Short mmCIF file of C-alpha atoms in Angstrom, two decimals:
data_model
loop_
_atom_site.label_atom_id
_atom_site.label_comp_id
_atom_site.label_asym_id
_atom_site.label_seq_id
_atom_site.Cartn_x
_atom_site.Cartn_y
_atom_site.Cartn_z
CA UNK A 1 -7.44 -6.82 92.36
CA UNK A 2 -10.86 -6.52 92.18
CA UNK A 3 -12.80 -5.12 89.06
CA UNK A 4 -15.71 -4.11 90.05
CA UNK A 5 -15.94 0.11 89.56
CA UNK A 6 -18.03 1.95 91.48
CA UNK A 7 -19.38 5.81 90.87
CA UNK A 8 -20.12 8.07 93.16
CA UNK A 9 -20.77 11.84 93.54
CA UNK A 10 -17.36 13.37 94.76
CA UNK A 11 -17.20 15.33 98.52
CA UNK A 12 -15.45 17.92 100.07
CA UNK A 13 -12.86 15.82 101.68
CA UNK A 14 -12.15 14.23 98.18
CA UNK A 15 -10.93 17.60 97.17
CA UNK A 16 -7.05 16.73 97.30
CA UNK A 17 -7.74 13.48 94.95
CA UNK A 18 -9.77 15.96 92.42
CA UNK A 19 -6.61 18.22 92.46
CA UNK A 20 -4.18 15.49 91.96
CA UNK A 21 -6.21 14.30 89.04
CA UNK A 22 -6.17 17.67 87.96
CA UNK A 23 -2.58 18.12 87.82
CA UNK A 24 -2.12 14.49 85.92
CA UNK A 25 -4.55 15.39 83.63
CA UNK A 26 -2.20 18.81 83.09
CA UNK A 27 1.18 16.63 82.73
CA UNK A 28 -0.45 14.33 80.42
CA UNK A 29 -1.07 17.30 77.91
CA UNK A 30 1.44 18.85 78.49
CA UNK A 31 -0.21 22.03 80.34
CA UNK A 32 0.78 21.21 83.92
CA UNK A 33 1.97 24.59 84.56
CA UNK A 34 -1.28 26.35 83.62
CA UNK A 35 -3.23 24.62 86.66
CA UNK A 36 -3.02 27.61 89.47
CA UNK A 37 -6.14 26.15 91.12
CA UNK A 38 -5.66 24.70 94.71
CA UNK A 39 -7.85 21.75 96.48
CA UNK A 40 -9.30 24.93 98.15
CA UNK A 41 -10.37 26.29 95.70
CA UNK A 42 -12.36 23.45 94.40
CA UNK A 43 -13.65 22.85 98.11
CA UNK A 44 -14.45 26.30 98.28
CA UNK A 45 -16.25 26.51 94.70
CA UNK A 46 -17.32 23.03 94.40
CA UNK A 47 -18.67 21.80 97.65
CA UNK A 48 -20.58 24.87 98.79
CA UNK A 49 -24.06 26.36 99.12
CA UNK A 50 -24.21 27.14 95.52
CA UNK A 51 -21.45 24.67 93.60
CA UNK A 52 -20.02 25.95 90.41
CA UNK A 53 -19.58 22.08 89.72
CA UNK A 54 -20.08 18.31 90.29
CA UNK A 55 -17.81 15.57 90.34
CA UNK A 56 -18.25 12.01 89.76
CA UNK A 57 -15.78 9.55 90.93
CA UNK A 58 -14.63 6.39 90.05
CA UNK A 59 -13.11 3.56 91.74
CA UNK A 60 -11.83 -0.08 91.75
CA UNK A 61 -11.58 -1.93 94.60
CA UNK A 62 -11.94 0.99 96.76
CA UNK A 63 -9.10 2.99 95.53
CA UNK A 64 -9.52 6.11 92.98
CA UNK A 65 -9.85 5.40 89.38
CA UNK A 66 -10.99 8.33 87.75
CA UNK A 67 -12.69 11.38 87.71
CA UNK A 68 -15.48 13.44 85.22
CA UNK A 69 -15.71 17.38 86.64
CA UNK A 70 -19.17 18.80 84.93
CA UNK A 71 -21.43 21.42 85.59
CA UNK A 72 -24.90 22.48 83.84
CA UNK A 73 -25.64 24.54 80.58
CA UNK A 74 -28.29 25.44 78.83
CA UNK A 75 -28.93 26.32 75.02
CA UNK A 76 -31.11 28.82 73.86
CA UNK A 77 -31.31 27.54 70.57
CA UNK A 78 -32.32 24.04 71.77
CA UNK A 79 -34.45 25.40 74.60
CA UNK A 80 -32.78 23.05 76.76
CA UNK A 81 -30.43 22.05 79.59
CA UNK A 82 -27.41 20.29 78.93
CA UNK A 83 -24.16 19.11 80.65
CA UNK A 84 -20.58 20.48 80.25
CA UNK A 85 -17.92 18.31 81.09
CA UNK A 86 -14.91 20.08 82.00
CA UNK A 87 -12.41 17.16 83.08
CA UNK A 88 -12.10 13.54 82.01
CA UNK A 89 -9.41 11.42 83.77
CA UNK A 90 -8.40 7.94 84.72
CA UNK A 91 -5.52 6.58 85.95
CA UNK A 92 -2.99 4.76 83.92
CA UNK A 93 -3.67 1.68 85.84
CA UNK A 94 -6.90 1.76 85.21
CA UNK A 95 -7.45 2.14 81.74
CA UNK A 96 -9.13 -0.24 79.32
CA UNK A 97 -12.04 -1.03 82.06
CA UNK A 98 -14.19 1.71 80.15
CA UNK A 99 -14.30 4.04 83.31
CA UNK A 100 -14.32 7.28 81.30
CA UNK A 101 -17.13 5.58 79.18
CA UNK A 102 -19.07 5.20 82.43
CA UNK A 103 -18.31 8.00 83.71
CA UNK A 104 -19.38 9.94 80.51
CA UNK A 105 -22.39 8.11 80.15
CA UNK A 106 -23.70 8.40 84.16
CA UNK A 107 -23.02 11.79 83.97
CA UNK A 108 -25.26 12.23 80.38
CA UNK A 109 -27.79 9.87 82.07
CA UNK A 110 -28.09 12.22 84.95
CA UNK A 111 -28.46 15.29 82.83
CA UNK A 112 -31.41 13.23 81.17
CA UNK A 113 -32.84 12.74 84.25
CA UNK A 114 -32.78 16.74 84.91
CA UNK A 115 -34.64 16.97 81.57
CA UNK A 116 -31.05 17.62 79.59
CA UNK A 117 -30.66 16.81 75.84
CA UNK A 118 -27.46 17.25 75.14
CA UNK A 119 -23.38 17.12 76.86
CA UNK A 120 -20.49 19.17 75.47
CA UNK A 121 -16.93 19.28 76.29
CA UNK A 122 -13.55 20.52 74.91
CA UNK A 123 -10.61 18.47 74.05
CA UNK A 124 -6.67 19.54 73.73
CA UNK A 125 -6.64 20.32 70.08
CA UNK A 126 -3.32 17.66 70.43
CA UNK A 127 -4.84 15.10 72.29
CA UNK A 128 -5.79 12.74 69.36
CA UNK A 129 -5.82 9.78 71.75
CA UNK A 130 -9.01 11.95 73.68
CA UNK A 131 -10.52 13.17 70.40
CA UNK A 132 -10.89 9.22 69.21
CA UNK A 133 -12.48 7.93 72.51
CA UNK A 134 -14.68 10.68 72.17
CA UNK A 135 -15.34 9.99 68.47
CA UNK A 136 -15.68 6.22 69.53
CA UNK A 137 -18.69 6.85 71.64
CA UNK A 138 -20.53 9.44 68.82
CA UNK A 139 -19.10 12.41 71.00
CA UNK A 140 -18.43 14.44 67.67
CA UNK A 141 -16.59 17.42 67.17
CA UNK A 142 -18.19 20.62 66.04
CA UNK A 143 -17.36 21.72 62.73
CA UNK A 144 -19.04 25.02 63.43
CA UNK A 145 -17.89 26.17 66.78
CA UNK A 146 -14.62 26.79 68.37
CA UNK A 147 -13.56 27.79 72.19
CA UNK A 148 -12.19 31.32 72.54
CA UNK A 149 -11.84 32.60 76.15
CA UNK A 150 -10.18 35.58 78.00
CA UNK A 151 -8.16 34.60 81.32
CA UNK A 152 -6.04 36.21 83.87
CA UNK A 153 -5.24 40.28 83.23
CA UNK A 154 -6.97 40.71 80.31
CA UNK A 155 -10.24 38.70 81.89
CA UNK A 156 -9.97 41.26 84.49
CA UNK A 157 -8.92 44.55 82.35
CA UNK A 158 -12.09 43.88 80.62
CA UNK A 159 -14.69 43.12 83.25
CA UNK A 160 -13.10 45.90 85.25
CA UNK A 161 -13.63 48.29 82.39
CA UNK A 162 -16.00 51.52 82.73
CA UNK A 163 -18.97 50.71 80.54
CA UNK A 164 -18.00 53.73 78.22
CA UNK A 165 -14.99 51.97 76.87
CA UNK A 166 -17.27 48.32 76.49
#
């Protein structure tokens, strides 16, 4: 097999691939079951006039490797754009070639390019194996921030509310 990896921006019809990713990158952390999105969805909200994301693909020889799923940010305390990566993955048979390195990187480089400064992401707080490749490349946690979010009824409950109750 050969090793050379190549990167490329991910398309509409790779939507299916994205999703299957998506849904190994669930089993691995246990969290399969939380993944209601479809490859529609991401066609639909990823490959349209106005993309909520990007993807960046990986592969070996032709065949899928990996995946990073990012989208811009900015901070207002930095005054700057940055990147958010949402979703890391490689395939088992892949690993040790450094794709989510490259991927990680490319993407950062990329953001640079757009005048970016700076790339975030979240990691399972069990995935220890994620937190030290991130730690190994000087992808640092924050000790002063932490992810809270509001999903499904209550998401809606509260964005649905009359502004008197807000």
């Amino acid at each position: 097999m050969s090793k050379a990896i190549t990167l490329r921006p991910g398309r509409a019809d790779d939507a299916e691939t994205i999703h299957a990713a998506l849904l190994k990158l669930g089993t691995h952390i246990g969290a399969h079951q939380e993944i209601t999105s479809t490859p529609d969805d991401l066609r639909r909200y990823g490959f349209g006039k106005n993309p909520a994301f990007s993807t960046l693909i990986a592969e070996v020889g032709g065949e899928f490797a990996g995946l990073c799923l990012h989208f811009p940010i900015f901070s207002t305390w930095m005054g700057r754009p940055g990147v958010y990566v949402q979703d890391l993955y490689v395939e088992d048979r892949f690993r040790g070639l450094r794709i989510g390195e490259k991927l990680l990187r490319r993407v950062a480089r990329e953001c640079r390019a757009a005048g970016g400064v700076y790339l975030r992401l979240s990691v399972d707080t069990d995935n220890e194996t994620a937190k030290a490749f991130y730690e190994k490349l000087g992808i640092g946690w924050s000790s002063y921030e932490q992810v809270q979010k509001i999903v499904g009824e209550a998401f809606l409950s509260f964005s649905d509310a009359p502004e008197e109750e807000r």
